[in-house]
Amino acid sequence: MRVLGIETSCDETAAAVVTGDRRILSNCVVSQLAEHAPFGGVVPEVAARAHIAHLPGVVTRALAEAACGMAGVDAVAATCGPGLIGGVMVGSVLGKAIAAARDVPFVPVNHLEAHALTARLTDGIAFPYLLLLVSGGHTQILEVRGVGAYRLLGQTLDDAAGECLDKSAKVMGLEQPGGPAVERLAAEARDGGVFVLPRPMRGRPGCDFSFSGLKTAVRIAAEGLPKARAAMAPLARALQDAVAEVLADRCGQALNATGASTLVAAGGVAANGAVRAALGALPARFVAPPPALCGDNAAMVAWAGTERLRAGLVEAHSLSVPARPRWPL
Ligand code: KG4
Ligand code: ZN
């Protein structure tokens, strides 16, 4: 089985072809970084128009690289939410159109479920497992029992970890997306220097997170610093250390509470080396997709579609499933 996946929920326009036996035949991503750079963040209307401009070419390229063409695709999966509604509409409408024209099943995919199942594509791991989903829009810990079977154990009470990194990068004068920029700058410092940043929620019962206080602490510290890389590097390191430590603390709580033996990380922030090291030190088998498949991509959407089809979880009227800005797992 070959599934074409389409991802347009934020600022990456992506298409991929994945096989039922876990081979990624193509995985094409066009980032809209340049389009949003003048505004200092992702502008939903700009994103929707950029998806319209880029998506036909990206889908054509994904099919060509997979050497299968439209006729070689057995199903089409597209992100139908959650995300920026204009972009989600662009990707899901094109996916539905291709599926209808080819008379193959259309699978509406929840973007969070696609992140949640990526480690099964990359590492073939079995259910159940504990999942840390940590991205620009979400920070949550879930128990993944099967396809479509998720239990929320904890989530952020305010900002997502990626949001904290992106906003902190902005006040530190770094480029977007902030997470990778913070990681690169942190590598230039031996340690966090004089900066003592808070570890919100560390040691508290439960598995919830909070990142807005950390973000504020970084802003206050950055305001007093010269905007030179050498001055900012220890602050970037201190921020990265705090994020990694808090994520690991909360996952440690979740491992204790559930007795789970496998911890999986997913989402853009899971690409961070310090975060991966901190999670890898916990008493569990730790699995994280390669960094390129942690952030938004269409291979994960094609794979989630494959899993849903196999589990018989695709609605009969899937072409009428709407695009949703909010869609909790
Ligand atoms: O999963 P993702 O690509 O999009 C969402 O669904 O949000 O995650 C994007 C987030 C951004 O906040 C970005 O700064 C962060 O992931 N990120 C990183 C790294 N790469 C991406 N954060 C820390 N270290 C990285 N290497
Ligand atoms: Zn994402």
Tab-separated table of C-alpha atoms and ligand atoms in Angstrom:
chain	number	residue	atom	x	y	z
A	1	MET	CA	0.000	0.000	0.000
A	2	ARG	CA	1.233	3.506	-0.896
A	3	VAL	CA	-0.267	6.569	0.774
A	4	LEU	CA	0.197	10.180	-0.298
A	5	GLY	CA	0.352	12.509	2.722
A	6	ILE	CA	-0.251	16.282	2.725
A	7	GLU	CA	0.646	18.662	5.582
A	8	THR	CA	-0.269	22.368	5.602
A	9	SER	CA	-1.317	23.149	9.189
A	10	CYS	CA	1.315	25.784	9.941
A	11	ASP	CA	4.176	27.232	7.890
A	12	GLU	CA	5.547	24.131	6.134
A	13	THR	CA	4.021	23.028	2.845
A	14	ALA	CA	4.716	19.296	2.689
A	15	ALA	CA	3.868	16.161	0.715
A	16	ALA	CA	5.215	12.617	1.010
A	17	VAL	CA	4.615	9.066	-0.154
A	18	VAL	CA	4.972	6.262	2.411
A	19	THR	CA	4.468	2.505	2.010
A	20	GLY	CA	2.639	0.120	4.331
A	21	ASP	CA	5.953	-1.551	5.173
A	22	ARG	CA	7.381	1.705	6.566
A	23	ARG	CA	9.401	2.936	3.605
A	24	ILE	CA	9.454	6.684	2.988
A	25	LEU	CA	9.528	6.912	-0.818
A	26	SER	CA	9.560	10.712	-0.805
A	27	ASN	CA	9.323	13.465	1.796
A	28	CYS	CA	9.185	17.002	0.379
A	29	VAL	CA	8.950	20.143	2.497
A	30	VAL	CA	8.932	23.774	1.432
A	31	SER	CA	9.414	26.097	4.377
A	32	GLN	CA	7.708	29.497	4.300
A	33	LEU	CA	10.344	31.078	6.560
A	34	ALA	CA	11.222	33.779	4.011
A	35	GLU	CA	7.568	34.782	3.499
A	36	HIS	CA	6.999	35.300	7.233
A	37	ALA	CA	10.399	36.775	8.162
A	38	PRO	CA	9.384	40.440	7.585
A	39	PHE	CA	6.574	40.015	10.171
A	40	GLY	CA	8.641	38.314	12.909
A	41	GLY	CA	6.241	35.362	13.156
A	42	VAL	CA	3.808	33.224	11.189
A	43	VAL	CA	0.943	35.285	9.682
A	44	PRO	CA	-2.058	32.977	9.046
A	45	GLU	CA	-3.265	34.757	5.902
A	46	VAL	CA	0.237	34.840	4.409
A	47	ALA	CA	0.623	31.122	5.252
A	48	ALA	CA	-2.646	30.168	3.528
A	49	ARG	CA	-1.674	32.010	0.324
A	50	ALA	CA	1.827	30.507	0.370
A	51	HIS	CA	0.334	27.001	0.727
A	52	ILE	CA	-1.798	27.664	-2.380
A	53	ALA	CA	1.302	28.786	-4.274
A	54	HIS	CA	3.601	25.935	-3.160
A	55	LEU	CA	1.386	22.881	-2.675
A	56	PRO	CA	0.727	21.747	-6.282
A	57	GLY	CA	4.472	21.774	-6.998
A	58	VAL	CA	5.317	19.992	-3.743
A	59	VAL	CA	2.757	17.227	-4.389
A	60	THR	CA	4.008	16.797	-7.968
A	61	ARG	CA	7.591	16.533	-6.690
A	62	ALA	CA	6.650	14.013	-3.962
A	63	LEU	CA	4.918	11.784	-6.537
A	64	ALA	CA	7.842	12.080	-8.970
A	65	GLU	CA	10.473	11.288	-6.319
A	66	ALA	CA	8.415	8.276	-5.209
A	67	ALA	CA	8.348	7.212	-8.883
A	68	CYS	CA	4.681	6.258	-8.621
A	69	GLY	CA	2.524	9.094	-10.018
A	70	MET	CA	-1.105	9.659	-9.022
A	71	ALA	CA	-2.104	6.254	-10.397
A	72	GLY	CA	0.282	4.476	-8.032
A	73	VAL	CA	-1.276	5.932	-4.878
A	74	ASP	CA	-3.749	3.741	-2.942
A	75	ALA	CA	-5.047	6.455	-0.587
A	76	VAL	CA	-4.599	10.135	0.212
A	77	ALA	CA	-4.173	11.433	3.772
A	78	ALA	CA	-4.196	15.122	4.661
A	79	THR	CA	-4.035	17.064	7.906
A	80	CYS	CA	-7.570	18.308	8.686
A	81	GLY	CA	-6.558	20.028	11.962
A	82	PRO	CA	-5.620	21.326	14.420
A	83	GLY	CA	-3.815	24.289	12.930
A	84	LEU	CA	-4.173	27.587	11.095
A	85	ILE	CA	-7.528	27.136	9.415
A	86	GLY	CA	-6.660	28.692	6.039
A	87	GLY	CA	-3.698	26.384	5.537
A	88	VAL	CA	-5.579	23.317	6.765
A	89	MET	CA	-8.341	24.070	4.241
A	90	VAL	CA	-5.848	24.342	1.365
A	91	GLY	CA	-4.195	20.992	2.089
A	92	SER	CA	-7.336	19.054	2.961
A	93	VAL	CA	-9.267	20.317	-0.086
A	94	LEU	CA	-6.448	19.351	-2.460
A	95	GLY	CA	-6.185	15.936	-0.759
A	96	LYS	CA	-9.916	15.351	-1.084
A	97	ALA	CA	-9.858	16.425	-4.737
A	98	ILE	CA	-7.060	13.993	-5.602
A	99	ALA	CA	-8.771	11.153	-3.694
A	100	ALA	CA	-12.133	11.852	-5.378
A	101	ALA	CA	-10.592	12.116	-8.855
A	102	ARG	CA	-8.618	8.880	-8.416
A	103	ASP	CA	-11.469	7.138	-6.572
A	104	VAL	CA	-9.249	6.120	-3.655
A	105	PRO	CA	-9.956	6.560	0.095
A	106	PHE	CA	-9.381	9.956	1.698
A	107	VAL	CA	-8.081	9.859	5.287
A	108	PRO	CA	-8.595	13.008	7.406
A	109	VAL	CA	-5.589	13.133	9.743
A	110	ASN	CA	-5.243	14.822	13.123
A	111	HIS	CA	-1.839	16.571	13.088
A	112	LEU	CA	-1.200	15.586	16.721
A	113	GLU	CA	-1.951	11.936	15.964
A	114	ALA	CA	0.533	12.112	13.081
A	115	HIS	CA	3.252	13.303	15.507
A	116	ALA	CA	2.141	10.642	18.025
A	117	LEU	CA	2.541	7.746	15.568
A	118	THR	CA	5.808	8.867	13.875
A	119	ALA	CA	8.005	6.618	16.032
A	120	ARG	CA	6.069	3.611	14.719
A	121	LEU	CA	7.061	4.654	11.179
A	122	THR	CA	10.722	5.350	12.016
A	123	ASP	CA	11.377	2.689	14.669
A	124	GLY	CA	8.491	0.251	14.334
A	125	ILE	CA	7.721	0.382	18.061
A	126	ALA	CA	4.709	-1.431	19.528
A	127	PHE	CA	1.834	-0.051	21.622
A	128	PRO	CA	1.548	1.004	24.408
A	129	TYR	CA	4.000	3.829	25.026
A	130	LEU	CA	4.254	7.151	26.777
A	131	LEU	CA	4.466	10.146	24.444
A	132	LEU	CA	5.907	13.595	25.051
A	133	LEU	CA	4.471	15.784	22.301
A	134	VAL	CA	6.460	18.988	22.382
A	135	SER	CA	6.103	21.544	19.591
A	136	GLY	CA	5.393	25.190	18.897
A	137	GLY	CA	1.699	24.843	19.660
A	138	HIS	CA	1.538	21.902	22.084
A	139	THR	CA	3.285	20.454	25.101
A	140	GLN	CA	1.566	17.389	26.496
A	141	ILE	CA	2.168	13.889	27.798
A	142	LEU	CA	-0.088	11.141	26.488
A	143	GLU	CA	-0.453	7.461	27.030
A	144	VAL	CA	-0.682	5.939	23.532
A	145	ARG	CA	-2.570	2.639	23.756
A	146	GLY	CA	-3.362	2.155	20.079
A	147	VAL	CA	-4.410	4.016	16.951
A	148	GLY	CA	-7.076	6.472	18.103
A	149	ALA	CA	-6.637	5.419	21.767
A	150	TYR	CA	-4.957	8.227	23.705
A	151	ARG	CA	-5.120	9.277	27.355
A	152	LEU	CA	-3.977	12.777	28.268
A	153	LEU	CA	-1.788	12.719	31.406
A	154	GLY	CA	-0.714	16.337	31.476
A	155	GLN	CA	-0.296	19.454	29.369
A	156	THR	CA	0.927	23.009	29.523
A	157	LEU	CA	-1.154	25.413	31.568
A	158	ASP	CA	0.015	28.352	29.457
A	159	ASP	CA	2.654	28.412	26.661
A	160	ALA	CA	4.035	25.456	24.724
A	161	ALA	CA	7.776	24.813	25.117
A	162	GLY	CA	8.352	25.767	21.461
A	163	GLU	CA	6.455	29.027	21.958
A	164	CYS	CA	8.716	29.818	24.935
A	165	LEU	CA	11.813	29.113	22.805
A	166	ASP	CA	10.518	31.118	19.828
A	167	LYS	CA	9.535	34.192	21.887
A	168	SER	CA	12.741	34.023	23.937
A	169	ALA	CA	14.785	33.860	20.723
A	170	LYS	CA	13.004	36.994	19.534
A	171	VAL	CA	13.925	39.020	22.646
A	172	MET	CA	17.483	37.703	22.354
A	173	GLY	CA	17.689	39.040	18.795
A	174	LEU	CA	17.815	35.593	17.150
A	175	GLU	CA	16.114	34.465	13.949
A	176	GLN	CA	12.968	32.308	13.703
A	177	PRO	CA	12.214	29.496	14.291
A	178	GLY	CA	13.692	30.196	17.698
A	179	GLY	CA	14.298	26.646	18.926
A	180	PRO	CA	17.093	25.768	16.478
A	181	ALA	CA	18.561	29.282	16.867
A	182	VAL	CA	18.679	28.867	20.662
A	183	GLU	CA	20.288	25.433	20.255
A	184	ARG	CA	23.008	26.810	17.940
A	185	LEU	CA	23.756	29.750	20.268
A	186	ALA	CA	23.712	27.538	23.392
A	187	ALA	CA	26.437	25.416	21.776
A	188	GLU	CA	28.703	28.481	21.901
A	189	ALA	CA	28.557	28.611	25.729
A	190	ARG	CA	30.263	26.254	28.164
A	191	ASP	CA	27.416	26.662	30.673
A	192	GLY	CA	24.587	28.971	31.700
A	193	GLY	CA	26.995	31.474	33.269
A	194	VAL	CA	25.410	33.789	35.810
A	195	PHE	CA	21.855	33.087	34.685
A	196	VAL	CA	19.644	31.256	37.137
A	197	LEU	CA	16.318	30.595	35.417
A	198	PRO	CA	13.183	29.101	36.992
A	199	ARG	CA	12.129	25.466	36.452
A	200	PRO	CA	8.321	25.884	36.429
A	201	MET	CA	6.381	22.873	37.840
A	202	ARG	CA	9.530	20.865	38.584
A	203	GLY	CA	8.887	18.354	41.364
A	204	ARG	CA	5.165	19.091	41.511
A	205	PRO	CA	2.724	16.169	41.540
A	206	GLY	CA	1.042	15.415	38.201
A	207	CYS	CA	2.367	15.881	34.688
A	208	ASP	CA	1.401	19.447	33.768
A	209	PHE	CA	3.807	22.060	32.420
A	210	SER	CA	4.157	25.831	32.521
A	211	PHE	CA	6.534	27.903	30.398
A	212	SER	CA	5.294	31.506	30.551
A	213	GLY	CA	7.303	32.334	33.715
A	214	LEU	CA	10.473	30.998	32.118
A	215	LYS	CA	9.781	33.100	29.022
A	216	THR	CA	9.367	36.220	31.193
A	217	ALA	CA	12.568	35.474	33.124
A	218	VAL	CA	14.505	35.222	29.843
A	219	ARG	CA	13.009	38.503	28.606
A	220	ILE	CA	14.044	40.318	31.797
A	221	ALA	CA	17.564	38.848	31.628
A	222	ALA	CA	17.943	39.646	27.915
A	223	GLU	CA	16.853	43.262	28.349
A	224	GLY	CA	19.926	43.963	30.467
A	225	LEU	CA	22.400	42.446	28.008
A	226	PRO	CA	24.299	43.785	25.010
A	227	LYS	CA	22.826	42.219	21.835
A	228	ALA	CA	26.098	40.392	21.053
A	229	ARG	CA	26.245	36.619	20.534
A	230	ALA	CA	28.960	36.171	23.162
A	231	ALA	CA	26.818	37.931	25.801
A	232	MET	CA	23.649	36.027	24.865
A	233	ALA	CA	25.154	32.538	24.523
A	234	PRO	CA	25.118	31.637	28.259
A	235	LEU	CA	21.497	32.812	28.477
A	236	ALA	CA	20.575	30.574	25.527
A	237	ARG	CA	22.335	27.696	27.260
A	238	ALA	CA	20.550	28.410	30.560
A	239	LEU	CA	17.195	28.514	28.744
A	240	GLN	CA	17.828	25.248	26.899
A	241	ASP	CA	18.968	23.574	30.138
A	242	ALA	CA	15.817	24.747	31.951
A	243	VAL	CA	13.503	23.522	29.169
A	244	ALA	CA	15.247	20.139	28.972
A	245	GLU	CA	15.213	19.712	32.752
A	246	VAL	CA	11.523	20.545	33.102
A	247	LEU	CA	10.506	18.270	30.221
A	248	ALA	CA	12.505	15.388	31.725
A	249	ASP	CA	11.100	16.011	35.227
A	250	ARG	CA	7.494	15.873	34.001
A	251	CYS	CA	8.153	12.764	31.892
A	252	GLY	CA	9.803	11.131	34.916
A	253	GLN	CA	6.583	11.759	36.871
A	254	ALA	CA	4.538	10.218	34.055
A	255	LEU	CA	6.795	7.135	33.894
A	256	ASN	CA	6.404	6.678	37.660
A	257	ALA	CA	2.648	7.151	37.567
A	258	THR	CA	2.030	4.721	34.708
A	259	GLY	CA	4.866	2.199	35.025
A	260	ALA	CA	5.408	2.611	31.260
A	261	SER	CA	8.636	1.131	29.892
A	262	THR	CA	8.910	3.131	26.632
A	263	LEU	CA	9.057	6.910	26.289
A	264	VAL	CA	8.636	8.465	22.846
A	265	ALA	CA	9.280	12.115	21.987
A	266	ALA	CA	7.714	13.913	19.017
A	267	GLY	CA	7.218	17.451	17.737
A	268	GLY	CA	9.735	20.089	16.687
A	269	VAL	CA	11.324	20.601	20.128
A	270	ALA	CA	12.130	16.862	20.249
A	271	ALA	CA	14.815	17.634	17.635
A	272	ASN	CA	16.824	19.427	20.353
A	273	GLY	CA	19.976	17.590	21.420
A	274	ALA	CA	19.842	18.657	25.084
A	275	VAL	CA	16.171	17.669	25.324
A	276	ARG	CA	16.920	14.277	23.779
A	277	ALA	CA	19.842	13.723	26.168
A	278	ALA	CA	17.746	14.618	29.236
A	279	LEU	CA	14.879	12.335	28.171
A	280	GLY	CA	17.313	9.571	27.254
A	281	ALA	CA	18.676	9.596	30.809
A	282	LEU	CA	15.278	8.632	32.298
A	283	PRO	CA	14.718	5.021	33.372
A	284	ALA	CA	12.867	3.874	30.219
A	285	ARG	CA	13.569	2.883	26.640
A	286	PHE	CA	13.742	6.235	24.844
A	287	VAL	CA	12.754	6.567	21.198
A	288	ALA	CA	12.747	9.770	19.156
A	289	PRO	CA	12.392	10.082	15.386
A	290	PRO	CA	15.389	11.535	13.523
A	291	PRO	CA	15.357	15.352	13.901
A	292	ALA	CA	14.026	15.909	10.359
A	293	LEU	CA	10.908	13.881	11.210
A	294	CYS	CA	10.335	15.551	14.618
A	295	GLY	CA	9.121	18.817	13.099
A	296	ASP	CA	6.199	19.141	10.741
A	297	ASN	CA	6.402	16.857	7.697
A	298	ALA	CA	4.055	14.918	5.453
A	299	ALA	CA	5.595	11.462	5.921
A	300	MET	CA	4.029	11.386	9.394
A	301	VAL	CA	0.646	12.333	7.897
A	302	ALA	CA	0.885	9.599	5.240
A	303	TRP	CA	1.837	7.123	7.976
A	304	ALA	CA	-1.052	8.149	10.275
A	305	GLY	CA	-3.327	7.646	7.254
A	306	THR	CA	-1.836	4.176	6.705
A	307	GLU	CA	-2.419	3.249	10.356
A	308	ARG	CA	-6.024	4.527	10.295
A	309	LEU	CA	-6.810	2.604	7.110
A	310	ARG	CA	-5.357	-0.599	8.577
A	311	ALA	CA	-7.291	-0.167	11.817
A	312	GLY	CA	-10.536	0.368	9.869
A	313	LEU	CA	-10.888	3.812	11.409
A	314	VAL	CA	-11.662	5.834	8.276
A	315	GLU	CA	-15.161	7.325	8.165
A	316	ALA	CA	-17.359	6.270	5.214
A	317	HIS	CA	-18.019	9.941	4.444
A	318	SER	CA	-14.468	11.107	5.016
A	319	LEU	CA	-14.726	13.585	2.122
A	320	SER	CA	-17.183	15.588	4.262
A	321	VAL	CA	-14.911	15.776	7.310
A	322	PRO	CA	-14.301	19.519	7.798
A	323	ALA	CA	-11.061	21.391	8.425
A	324	ARG	CA	-10.796	22.184	12.147
A	325	PRO	CA	-8.696	24.878	13.851
A	326	ARG	CA	-9.011	22.930	17.142
A	327	TRP	CA	-9.078	19.160	17.349
A	328	PRO	CA	-7.847	17.601	20.607
A	329	LEU	CA	-6.644	14.010	20.399
B	1	KG4	O1	6.228	20.312	15.374
B	1	KG4	P1	6.617	21.631	14.835
B	1	KG4	O2	7.472	21.674	13.586
B	1	KG4	O3	5.374	22.541	14.535
B	1	KG4	C1	4.254	22.586	15.388
B	1	KG4	O4	3.362	21.713	15.228
B	1	KG4	O5	4.269	23.484	16.267
B	1	KG4	O6	7.383	22.420	16.020
B	1	KG4	C2	7.905	23.704	15.825
B	1	KG4	C3	8.602	24.139	17.110
B	1	KG4	C4	9.078	25.589	17.056
B	1	KG4	O7	8.734	26.211	18.264
B	1	KG4	C5	10.583	25.450	16.913
B	1	KG4	O8	11.296	26.551	17.472
B	1	KG4	C6	10.838	24.169	17.693
B	1	KG4	O9	9.760	23.325	17.339
B	1	KG4	N1	12.110	23.523	17.321
B	1	KG4	C7	13.148	23.349	18.170
B	1	KG4	C8	14.194	22.760	17.419
B	1	KG4	N2	13.749	22.586	16.132
B	1	KG4	C9	12.465	23.063	16.097
B	1	KG4	N3	13.281	23.638	19.472
B	1	KG4	C10	14.464	23.364	20.047
B	1	KG4	N4	15.524	22.822	19.411
B	1	KG4	C11	15.434	22.504	18.098
B	1	KG4	N5	16.481	21.967	17.459
B	2	ZN	ZN	3.562	19.835	14.497
